[in-house]
Protein backbone atom coordinates (compact mmCIF):
# COMPACT_ATOMS: atom_id res chain seq x y z
CA UNK A 1 0.00 0.00 0.00
CA UNK A 2 1.36 3.42 -0.99
CA UNK A 3 2.36 5.71 1.85
CA UNK A 4 0.38 8.92 2.01
CA UNK A 5 2.42 11.79 0.54
CA UNK A 6 2.23 15.32 1.94
CA UNK A 7 3.80 18.35 0.27
CA UNK A 8 5.44 21.05 2.40
CA UNK A 9 6.00 24.50 0.92
CA UNK A 10 8.12 27.07 2.76
CA UNK A 11 11.70 28.26 3.14
CA UNK A 12 14.55 26.42 4.73
CA UNK A 13 16.17 28.62 7.37
CA UNK A 14 19.56 28.84 8.97
CA UNK A 15 18.86 29.30 12.67
CA UNK A 16 21.62 30.90 14.75
CA UNK A 17 20.66 29.79 18.26
CA UNK A 18 21.78 31.67 21.38
CA UNK A 19 21.07 29.47 24.40
CA UNK A 20 22.78 29.08 27.79
CA UNK A 21 25.74 31.26 26.70
CA UNK A 22 26.29 28.98 23.69
CA UNK A 23 25.87 29.98 20.03
CA UNK A 24 25.32 27.35 17.35
CA UNK A 25 23.69 27.03 13.92
CA UNK A 26 21.16 24.49 12.76
CA UNK A 27 18.79 23.95 9.86
CA UNK A 28 15.23 25.13 10.41
CA UNK A 29 12.00 26.09 8.73
CA UNK A 30 8.91 24.12 7.83
CA UNK A 31 10.81 21.74 5.49
CA UNK A 32 12.59 20.47 8.61
CA UNK A 33 9.92 20.46 11.31
CA UNK A 34 6.69 19.92 9.37
CA UNK A 35 8.44 17.14 7.45
CA UNK A 36 9.25 15.44 10.75
CA UNK A 37 5.61 15.71 11.82
CA UNK A 38 4.46 14.19 8.53
CA UNK A 39 6.99 11.38 8.82
CA UNK A 40 6.20 10.51 12.44
CA UNK A 41 2.49 10.39 11.53
CA UNK A 42 3.25 7.77 8.88
CA UNK A 43 3.42 9.99 5.81
CA UNK A 44 6.08 10.78 3.23
CA UNK A 45 7.12 14.48 3.16
CA UNK A 46 7.74 16.12 -0.23
CA UNK A 47 9.41 19.53 0.01
CA UNK A 48 8.97 22.56 -2.28
CA UNK A 49 11.40 25.14 -1.00
CA UNK A 50 14.24 27.59 -1.47
CA UNK A 51 17.84 27.07 -0.41
CA UNK A 52 20.92 29.32 -0.40
CA UNK A 53 24.47 28.37 -1.29
CA UNK A 54 25.36 28.86 2.38
CA UNK A 55 22.93 26.14 3.51
CA UNK A 56 25.40 23.32 4.24
CA UNK A 57 23.35 21.05 6.47
CA UNK A 58 22.76 17.37 5.87
CA UNK A 59 19.06 16.53 5.75
CA UNK A 60 17.26 13.42 7.04
CA UNK A 61 16.77 10.69 4.46
CA UNK A 62 12.97 10.80 4.79
CA UNK A 63 12.76 14.32 3.28
CA UNK A 64 12.05 14.14 -0.46
CA UNK A 65 12.97 17.39 -2.21
CA UNK A 66 10.62 17.69 -5.20
CA UNK A 67 11.46 21.32 -6.03
CA UNK A 68 14.29 23.52 -4.71
CA UNK A 69 14.92 27.06 -5.90
CA UNK A 70 18.63 27.88 -5.52
CA UNK A 71 19.75 31.33 -4.31
CA UNK A 72 23.01 32.86 -3.12
CA UNK A 73 22.06 33.59 0.49
CA UNK A 74 19.70 31.56 2.64
CA UNK A 75 17.15 33.15 4.95
CA UNK A 76 18.77 33.35 8.38
CA UNK A 77 17.32 33.94 11.85
CA UNK A 78 18.93 34.80 15.15
CA UNK A 79 17.01 32.98 17.90
CA UNK A 80 17.68 33.89 21.52
CA UNK A 81 16.25 31.44 24.06
CA UNK A 82 16.22 32.66 27.65
CA UNK A 83 14.20 31.22 30.54
CA UNK A 84 11.75 29.55 28.18
CA UNK A 85 11.17 32.73 26.16
CA UNK A 86 12.23 33.03 22.53
CA UNK A 87 13.29 36.19 20.68
CA UNK A 88 13.45 36.00 16.89
CA UNK A 89 15.43 38.39 14.69
CA UNK A 90 15.93 38.34 10.91
CA UNK A 91 19.66 38.32 10.09
CA UNK A 92 19.47 37.68 6.35
CA UNK A 93 16.32 37.88 4.17
CA UNK A 94 15.22 35.16 1.80
CA UNK A 95 13.62 35.18 -1.64
CA UNK A 96 10.05 34.61 -2.75
CA UNK A 97 8.79 31.18 -3.76
CA UNK A 98 7.00 31.69 -7.07
CA UNK A 99 4.34 28.99 -7.18
CA UNK A 100 3.99 29.43 -10.95
CA UNK A 101 7.59 28.26 -11.44
CA UNK A 102 7.19 25.06 -9.46
CA UNK A 103 5.24 23.16 -12.09
CA UNK A 104 3.21 20.01 -11.39
CA UNK A 105 3.20 19.04 -7.72
CA UNK A 106 3.38 15.34 -8.42
CA UNK A 107 1.41 12.59 -6.74
CA UNK A 108 0.79 14.15 -3.33
CA UNK A 109 -2.31 13.72 -1.17
CA UNK A 110 -2.21 17.08 0.62
CA UNK A 111 -0.16 20.29 0.76
CA UNK A 112 1.05 22.29 3.77
CA UNK A 113 1.69 25.96 2.97
CA UNK A 114 4.04 27.11 5.71
CA UNK A 115 6.05 30.26 4.97
CA UNK A 116 8.46 31.77 7.49
CA UNK A 117 8.65 35.38 6.22
CA UNK A 118 6.00 36.20 3.61
CA UNK A 119 7.71 34.22 0.84
CA UNK A 120 4.47 32.62 -0.40
CA UNK A 121 1.47 34.39 -1.94
CA UNK A 122 -1.73 32.48 -1.10
CA UNK A 123 -3.39 33.95 -4.20
CA UNK A 124 -0.91 31.99 -6.35
CA UNK A 125 -1.90 28.64 -4.85
CA UNK A 126 -4.27 27.29 -7.48
CA UNK A 127 -4.32 23.64 -6.40
CA UNK A 128 -7.92 22.52 -6.03
CA UNK A 129 -7.77 18.71 -6.11
CA UNK A 130 -6.11 18.05 -2.72
CA UNK A 131 -6.61 19.29 0.86
CA UNK A 132 -4.57 22.32 1.92
CA UNK A 133 -3.17 23.30 5.31
CA UNK A 134 -1.85 26.78 6.05
CA UNK A 135 0.38 27.88 8.91
CA UNK A 136 -0.11 31.60 9.38
CA UNK A 137 3.16 32.21 11.24
CA UNK A 138 4.99 33.48 8.15
CA UNK A 139 1.94 35.37 6.88
CA UNK A 140 1.34 37.51 9.96
CA UNK A 141 5.05 38.16 10.54
CA UNK A 142 6.62 41.49 9.67
CA UNK A 143 10.22 40.72 8.71
CA UNK A 144 12.86 43.46 8.52
CA UNK A 145 16.57 42.71 8.31
CA UNK A 146 18.40 43.30 11.58
CA UNK A 147 15.19 43.73 13.56
CA UNK A 148 13.15 41.56 15.87
CA UNK A 149 10.21 39.88 14.15
CA UNK A 150 6.93 41.71 14.74
CA UNK A 151 3.41 41.16 13.43
CA UNK A 152 0.98 42.73 11.01
CA UNK A 153 -2.79 42.57 10.86
CA UNK A 154 -4.22 40.29 8.17
CA UNK A 155 -7.20 41.86 6.43
CA UNK A 156 -7.46 39.55 3.42
CA UNK A 157 -7.32 35.78 3.05
CA UNK A 158 -8.36 34.32 -0.33
CA UNK A 159 -11.22 31.81 -0.26
CA UNK A 160 -10.38 28.24 -1.28
CA UNK A 161 -12.89 25.38 -1.06
CA UNK A 162 -10.18 22.81 -0.31
CA UNK A 163 -8.69 24.55 2.72
CA UNK A 164 -8.67 21.91 5.47
CA UNK A 165 -6.51 23.00 8.44
CA UNK A 166 -5.17 26.37 9.59
CA UNK A 167 -2.64 26.86 12.38
CA UNK A 168 -1.42 29.82 14.39
CA UNK A 169 -0.18 30.22 17.93
CA UNK A 170 -2.10 32.50 20.25
CA UNK A 171 0.37 35.38 19.79
CA UNK A 172 0.08 35.16 16.00
CA UNK A 173 -3.71 34.91 16.20
CA UNK A 174 -4.06 37.97 18.43
CA UNK A 175 -1.49 40.19 16.70
CA UNK A 176 -2.59 39.20 13.20
CA UNK A 177 -6.28 39.65 14.09
CA UNK A 178 -7.03 36.12 12.87
CA UNK A 179 -10.71 35.68 13.62
CA UNK A 180 -11.95 32.07 13.90
CA UNK A 181 -15.22 32.81 12.10
CA UNK A 182 -13.34 34.59 9.31
CA UNK A 183 -11.06 31.57 8.83
CA UNK A 184 -14.06 29.25 8.68
CA UNK A 185 -15.77 31.59 6.19
CA UNK A 186 -12.82 31.51 3.75
CA UNK A 187 -12.94 27.72 3.62
CA UNK A 188 -10.98 26.25 6.54
CA UNK A 189 -12.65 23.26 8.18
CA UNK A 190 -10.44 23.09 11.28
CA UNK A 191 -8.31 25.76 12.99
CA UNK A 192 -5.56 24.84 15.45
CA UNK A 193 -4.59 27.53 17.96
CA UNK A 194 -1.58 26.52 20.03
CA UNK A 195 -0.66 27.85 23.47
CA UNK A 196 2.96 26.79 23.85
CA UNK A 197 3.45 24.51 26.84
CA UNK A 198 -0.26 24.71 27.74
CA UNK A 199 -1.52 22.72 24.74
CA UNK A 200 -3.78 23.63 21.83
CA UNK A 201 -7.40 24.05 20.74
CA UNK A 202 -9.04 22.88 17.51
CA UNK A 203 -12.01 24.88 16.26
CA UNK A 204 -14.54 23.77 13.66
CA UNK A 205 -18.12 24.66 12.80
CA UNK A 206 -19.38 22.46 15.65
CA UNK A 207 -17.34 24.05 18.43
CA UNK A 208 -13.92 23.65 20.01
CA UNK A 209 -11.81 20.68 21.13
CA UNK A 210 -9.19 21.36 23.83
CA UNK A 211 -6.02 19.36 24.43
CA UNK A 212 -3.96 20.18 27.53
CA UNK A 213 -0.30 19.17 27.64
CA UNK A 214 0.63 17.34 30.85
CA UNK A 215 4.30 16.57 30.32
CA UNK A 216 6.31 19.01 28.24
CA UNK A 217 10.04 19.37 27.64
CA UNK A 218 12.21 22.39 26.88
CA UNK A 219 12.63 22.12 23.11
CA UNK A 220 11.40 25.51 21.86
CA UNK A 221 11.95 25.62 18.07
CA UNK A 222 9.61 24.16 15.45
CA UNK A 223 6.82 22.95 17.77
CA UNK A 224 3.97 24.49 15.76
CA UNK A 225 5.39 23.28 12.45
CA UNK A 226 5.67 19.76 13.83
CA UNK A 227 2.14 19.84 15.26
CA UNK A 228 0.60 20.96 11.96
CA UNK A 229 2.53 18.37 9.94
CA UNK A 230 1.54 15.55 12.28
CA UNK A 231 -2.13 16.51 12.69
CA UNK A 232 -2.74 17.29 9.01
CA UNK A 233 -1.23 13.96 7.93
CA UNK A 234 -3.56 12.06 10.26
CA UNK A 235 -6.59 13.96 8.99
CA UNK A 236 -5.67 13.37 5.34
CA UNK A 237 -5.30 9.67 6.21
CA UNK A 238 -8.87 9.72 7.48
CA UNK A 239 -8.23 9.65 11.23
CA UNK A 240 -11.16 11.24 13.06
CA UNK A 241 -10.65 14.69 14.56
CA UNK A 242 -10.85 13.56 18.21
CA UNK A 243 -8.29 10.78 17.74
CA UNK A 244 -6.04 13.00 15.61
CA UNK A 245 -6.10 15.63 18.36
CA UNK A 246 -5.28 13.08 21.07
CA UNK A 247 -2.39 11.57 19.12
CA UNK A 248 -1.11 15.03 18.17
CA UNK A 249 -0.95 16.02 21.83
CA UNK A 250 1.11 12.94 22.67
CA UNK A 251 3.44 13.46 19.70
CA UNK A 252 3.88 17.17 20.53
CA UNK A 253 4.82 16.31 24.10
CA UNK A 254 7.50 13.93 22.87
CA UNK A 255 8.76 16.47 20.31
CA UNK A 256 9.13 19.09 23.05
CA UNK A 257 11.33 16.65 24.96
CA UNK A 258 13.41 15.12 22.17
CA UNK A 259 13.17 17.64 19.30
CA UNK A 260 14.37 16.29 15.94
CA UNK A 261 15.77 13.23 17.73
CA UNK A 262 12.18 12.06 18.07
CA UNK A 263 12.43 10.31 14.69
CA UNK A 264 14.62 7.35 15.68
CA UNK A 265 12.61 6.90 18.89
CA UNK A 266 9.37 6.26 17.01
CA UNK A 267 10.58 4.65 13.79
Tab-separated table of C-alpha atoms in Angstrom:
chain	number	residue	atom	x	y	z
A	1	UNK	CA	0.000	0.000	0.000
A	2	UNK	CA	1.357	3.421	-0.993
A	3	UNK	CA	2.361	5.712	1.846
A	4	UNK	CA	0.380	8.919	2.008
A	5	UNK	CA	2.417	11.795	0.539
A	6	UNK	CA	2.235	15.324	1.942
A	7	UNK	CA	3.799	18.353	0.268
A	8	UNK	CA	5.440	21.051	2.396
A	9	UNK	CA	6.000	24.502	0.923
A	10	UNK	CA	8.124	27.069	2.761
A	11	UNK	CA	11.704	28.264	3.137
A	12	UNK	CA	14.551	26.416	4.729
A	13	UNK	CA	16.168	28.625	7.365
A	14	UNK	CA	19.565	28.840	8.973
A	15	UNK	CA	18.862	29.301	12.668
A	16	UNK	CA	21.616	30.902	14.753
A	17	UNK	CA	20.659	29.787	18.261
A	18	UNK	CA	21.779	31.671	21.383
A	19	UNK	CA	21.075	29.467	24.396
A	20	UNK	CA	22.781	29.078	27.794
A	21	UNK	CA	25.736	31.257	26.696
A	22	UNK	CA	26.292	28.984	23.688
A	23	UNK	CA	25.870	29.984	20.028
A	24	UNK	CA	25.317	27.353	17.347
A	25	UNK	CA	23.691	27.032	13.922
A	26	UNK	CA	21.159	24.488	12.758
A	27	UNK	CA	18.789	23.946	9.862
A	28	UNK	CA	15.229	25.126	10.411
A	29	UNK	CA	12.002	26.092	8.733
A	30	UNK	CA	8.913	24.119	7.829
A	31	UNK	CA	10.805	21.740	5.489
A	32	UNK	CA	12.587	20.470	8.610
A	33	UNK	CA	9.924	20.461	11.311
A	34	UNK	CA	6.694	19.924	9.373
A	35	UNK	CA	8.443	17.136	7.453
A	36	UNK	CA	9.255	15.436	10.750
A	37	UNK	CA	5.612	15.712	11.816
A	38	UNK	CA	4.458	14.195	8.534
A	39	UNK	CA	6.992	11.384	8.822
A	40	UNK	CA	6.197	10.507	12.441
A	41	UNK	CA	2.487	10.391	11.527
A	42	UNK	CA	3.245	7.770	8.880
A	43	UNK	CA	3.424	9.988	5.805
A	44	UNK	CA	6.082	10.784	3.232
A	45	UNK	CA	7.120	14.480	3.155
A	46	UNK	CA	7.736	16.117	-0.227
A	47	UNK	CA	9.407	19.528	0.011
A	48	UNK	CA	8.969	22.559	-2.276
A	49	UNK	CA	11.401	25.144	-0.996
A	50	UNK	CA	14.242	27.592	-1.471
A	51	UNK	CA	17.839	27.073	-0.406
A	52	UNK	CA	20.920	29.319	-0.399
A	53	UNK	CA	24.472	28.373	-1.293
A	54	UNK	CA	25.362	28.865	2.385
A	55	UNK	CA	22.934	26.142	3.511
A	56	UNK	CA	25.398	23.322	4.236
A	57	UNK	CA	23.353	21.046	6.470
A	58	UNK	CA	22.756	17.367	5.866
A	59	UNK	CA	19.062	16.530	5.751
A	60	UNK	CA	17.263	13.424	7.043
A	61	UNK	CA	16.767	10.686	4.462
A	62	UNK	CA	12.974	10.796	4.793
A	63	UNK	CA	12.758	14.316	3.283
A	64	UNK	CA	12.049	14.141	-0.461
A	65	UNK	CA	12.969	17.386	-2.215
A	66	UNK	CA	10.621	17.691	-5.201
A	67	UNK	CA	11.462	21.321	-6.028
A	68	UNK	CA	14.293	23.516	-4.710
A	69	UNK	CA	14.925	27.062	-5.895
A	70	UNK	CA	18.633	27.884	-5.518
A	71	UNK	CA	19.752	31.331	-4.309
A	72	UNK	CA	23.009	32.861	-3.120
A	73	UNK	CA	22.055	33.588	0.487
A	74	UNK	CA	19.702	31.561	2.637
A	75	UNK	CA	17.151	33.149	4.949
A	76	UNK	CA	18.771	33.349	8.383
A	77	UNK	CA	17.321	33.939	11.847
A	78	UNK	CA	18.932	34.797	15.154
A	79	UNK	CA	17.010	32.985	17.895
A	80	UNK	CA	17.679	33.892	21.524
A	81	UNK	CA	16.255	31.436	24.060
A	82	UNK	CA	16.224	32.657	27.651
A	83	UNK	CA	14.203	31.217	30.539
A	84	UNK	CA	11.746	29.548	28.179
A	85	UNK	CA	11.167	32.727	26.159
A	86	UNK	CA	12.228	33.033	22.533
A	87	UNK	CA	13.292	36.194	20.683
A	88	UNK	CA	13.446	35.996	16.888
A	89	UNK	CA	15.431	38.393	14.694
A	90	UNK	CA	15.931	38.339	10.906
A	91	UNK	CA	19.660	38.325	10.090
A	92	UNK	CA	19.465	37.676	6.349
A	93	UNK	CA	16.323	37.877	4.168
A	94	UNK	CA	15.221	35.158	1.802
A	95	UNK	CA	13.623	35.181	-1.638
A	96	UNK	CA	10.047	34.613	-2.747
A	97	UNK	CA	8.794	31.183	-3.755
A	98	UNK	CA	7.003	31.689	-7.070
A	99	UNK	CA	4.339	28.988	-7.184
A	100	UNK	CA	3.986	29.428	-10.947
A	101	UNK	CA	7.591	28.260	-11.440
A	102	UNK	CA	7.195	25.055	-9.459
A	103	UNK	CA	5.239	23.165	-12.086
A	104	UNK	CA	3.210	20.010	-11.389
A	105	UNK	CA	3.203	19.042	-7.719
A	106	UNK	CA	3.379	15.337	-8.418
A	107	UNK	CA	1.408	12.588	-6.740
A	108	UNK	CA	0.786	14.154	-3.329
A	109	UNK	CA	-2.311	13.720	-1.171
A	110	UNK	CA	-2.214	17.077	0.622
A	111	UNK	CA	-0.164	20.290	0.757
A	112	UNK	CA	1.050	22.291	3.773
A	113	UNK	CA	1.693	25.957	2.972
A	114	UNK	CA	4.038	27.109	5.714
A	115	UNK	CA	6.054	30.263	4.966
A	116	UNK	CA	8.465	31.770	7.486
A	117	UNK	CA	8.653	35.376	6.224
A	118	UNK	CA	6.002	36.204	3.609
A	119	UNK	CA	7.708	34.222	0.839
A	120	UNK	CA	4.475	32.621	-0.401
A	121	UNK	CA	1.466	34.385	-1.937
A	122	UNK	CA	-1.728	32.480	-1.102
A	123	UNK	CA	-3.390	33.947	-4.198
A	124	UNK	CA	-0.909	31.987	-6.345
A	125	UNK	CA	-1.895	28.635	-4.847
A	126	UNK	CA	-4.274	27.292	-7.484
A	127	UNK	CA	-4.315	23.638	-6.396
A	128	UNK	CA	-7.919	22.515	-6.027
A	129	UNK	CA	-7.773	18.712	-6.110
A	130	UNK	CA	-6.112	18.047	-2.724
A	131	UNK	CA	-6.611	19.290	0.862
A	132	UNK	CA	-4.575	22.323	1.920
A	133	UNK	CA	-3.170	23.296	5.313
A	134	UNK	CA	-1.854	26.782	6.051
A	135	UNK	CA	0.384	27.881	8.906
A	136	UNK	CA	-0.106	31.599	9.382
A	137	UNK	CA	3.163	32.206	11.241
A	138	UNK	CA	4.990	33.477	8.149
A	139	UNK	CA	1.945	35.366	6.876
A	140	UNK	CA	1.342	37.509	9.961
A	141	UNK	CA	5.049	38.161	10.541
A	142	UNK	CA	6.623	41.491	9.670
A	143	UNK	CA	10.217	40.719	8.706
A	144	UNK	CA	12.859	43.462	8.516
A	145	UNK	CA	16.573	42.706	8.309
A	146	UNK	CA	18.396	43.302	11.578
A	147	UNK	CA	15.190	43.733	13.559
A	148	UNK	CA	13.152	41.560	15.868
A	149	UNK	CA	10.209	39.881	14.149
A	150	UNK	CA	6.927	41.714	14.736
A	151	UNK	CA	3.407	41.156	13.427
A	152	UNK	CA	0.976	42.735	11.007
A	153	UNK	CA	-2.789	42.570	10.863
A	154	UNK	CA	-4.220	40.287	8.166
A	155	UNK	CA	-7.203	41.863	6.434
A	156	UNK	CA	-7.459	39.554	3.420
A	157	UNK	CA	-7.323	35.776	3.050
A	158	UNK	CA	-8.355	34.317	-0.333
A	159	UNK	CA	-11.219	31.814	-0.263
A	160	UNK	CA	-10.380	28.240	-1.275
A	161	UNK	CA	-12.893	25.375	-1.055
A	162	UNK	CA	-10.180	22.814	-0.311
A	163	UNK	CA	-8.685	24.546	2.718
A	164	UNK	CA	-8.666	21.914	5.475
A	165	UNK	CA	-6.511	22.996	8.439
A	166	UNK	CA	-5.172	26.367	9.589
A	167	UNK	CA	-2.641	26.856	12.381
A	168	UNK	CA	-1.415	29.822	14.394
A	169	UNK	CA	-0.179	30.220	17.929
A	170	UNK	CA	-2.104	32.504	20.246
A	171	UNK	CA	0.373	35.375	19.790
A	172	UNK	CA	0.083	35.163	16.003
A	173	UNK	CA	-3.706	34.912	16.200
A	174	UNK	CA	-4.063	37.968	18.426
A	175	UNK	CA	-1.492	40.193	16.702
A	176	UNK	CA	-2.590	39.199	13.205
A	177	UNK	CA	-6.282	39.648	14.093
A	178	UNK	CA	-7.030	36.125	12.872
A	179	UNK	CA	-10.711	35.681	13.623
A	180	UNK	CA	-11.948	32.068	13.901
A	181	UNK	CA	-15.221	32.813	12.100
A	182	UNK	CA	-13.344	34.591	9.312
A	183	UNK	CA	-11.062	31.573	8.832
A	184	UNK	CA	-14.065	29.250	8.680
A	185	UNK	CA	-15.774	31.586	6.194
A	186	UNK	CA	-12.823	31.512	3.750
A	187	UNK	CA	-12.939	27.715	3.622
A	188	UNK	CA	-10.977	26.250	6.537
A	189	UNK	CA	-12.649	23.261	8.178
A	190	UNK	CA	-10.437	23.094	11.283
A	191	UNK	CA	-8.313	25.761	12.986
A	192	UNK	CA	-5.555	24.844	15.447
A	193	UNK	CA	-4.593	27.532	17.956
A	194	UNK	CA	-1.577	26.519	20.030
A	195	UNK	CA	-0.665	27.852	23.468
A	196	UNK	CA	2.956	26.794	23.852
A	197	UNK	CA	3.446	24.507	26.835
A	198	UNK	CA	-0.262	24.709	27.735
A	199	UNK	CA	-1.516	22.724	24.737
A	200	UNK	CA	-3.784	23.626	21.828
A	201	UNK	CA	-7.396	24.052	20.737
A	202	UNK	CA	-9.036	22.880	17.514
A	203	UNK	CA	-12.012	24.885	16.263
A	204	UNK	CA	-14.539	23.768	13.665
A	205	UNK	CA	-18.121	24.656	12.800
A	206	UNK	CA	-19.376	22.461	15.654
A	207	UNK	CA	-17.337	24.049	18.434
A	208	UNK	CA	-13.915	23.647	20.010
A	209	UNK	CA	-11.814	20.678	21.133
A	210	UNK	CA	-9.191	21.358	23.829
A	211	UNK	CA	-6.016	19.356	24.427
A	212	UNK	CA	-3.959	20.175	27.527
A	213	UNK	CA	-0.304	19.171	27.637
A	214	UNK	CA	0.628	17.338	30.849
A	215	UNK	CA	4.301	16.573	30.323
A	216	UNK	CA	6.308	19.010	28.238
A	217	UNK	CA	10.035	19.375	27.636
A	218	UNK	CA	12.208	22.394	26.878
A	219	UNK	CA	12.627	22.117	23.110
A	220	UNK	CA	11.396	25.514	21.858
A	221	UNK	CA	11.949	25.621	18.075
A	222	UNK	CA	9.607	24.160	15.452
A	223	UNK	CA	6.822	22.952	17.771
A	224	UNK	CA	3.968	24.486	15.763
A	225	UNK	CA	5.390	23.283	12.453
A	226	UNK	CA	5.671	19.755	13.832
A	227	UNK	CA	2.136	19.843	15.259
A	228	UNK	CA	0.601	20.959	11.963
A	229	UNK	CA	2.532	18.366	9.943
A	230	UNK	CA	1.536	15.546	12.279
A	231	UNK	CA	-2.133	16.505	12.688
A	232	UNK	CA	-2.736	17.292	9.005
A	233	UNK	CA	-1.235	13.962	7.933
A	234	UNK	CA	-3.557	12.058	10.258
A	235	UNK	CA	-6.592	13.962	8.995
A	236	UNK	CA	-5.674	13.374	5.336
A	237	UNK	CA	-5.296	9.672	6.207
A	238	UNK	CA	-8.874	9.716	7.484
A	239	UNK	CA	-8.233	9.646	11.234
A	240	UNK	CA	-11.165	11.244	13.056
A	241	UNK	CA	-10.653	14.689	14.562
A	242	UNK	CA	-10.848	13.559	18.210
A	243	UNK	CA	-8.295	10.779	17.737
A	244	UNK	CA	-6.042	12.999	15.605
A	245	UNK	CA	-6.098	15.631	18.362
A	246	UNK	CA	-5.279	13.080	21.068
A	247	UNK	CA	-2.392	11.573	19.121
A	248	UNK	CA	-1.113	15.034	18.172
A	249	UNK	CA	-0.945	16.018	21.830
A	250	UNK	CA	1.112	12.938	22.668
A	251	UNK	CA	3.443	13.463	19.704
A	252	UNK	CA	3.879	17.168	20.526
A	253	UNK	CA	4.820	16.313	24.098
A	254	UNK	CA	7.502	13.931	22.870
A	255	UNK	CA	8.758	16.465	20.306
A	256	UNK	CA	9.134	19.088	23.047
A	257	UNK	CA	11.330	16.649	24.964
A	258	UNK	CA	13.406	15.115	22.165
A	259	UNK	CA	13.168	17.636	19.301
A	260	UNK	CA	14.371	16.294	15.940
A	261	UNK	CA	15.774	13.230	17.729
A	262	UNK	CA	12.179	12.058	18.069
A	263	UNK	CA	12.430	10.306	14.693
A	264	UNK	CA	14.624	7.350	15.684
A	265	UNK	CA	12.608	6.901	18.888
A	266	UNK	CA	9.369	6.261	17.009
A	267	UNK	CA	10.580	4.654	13.791
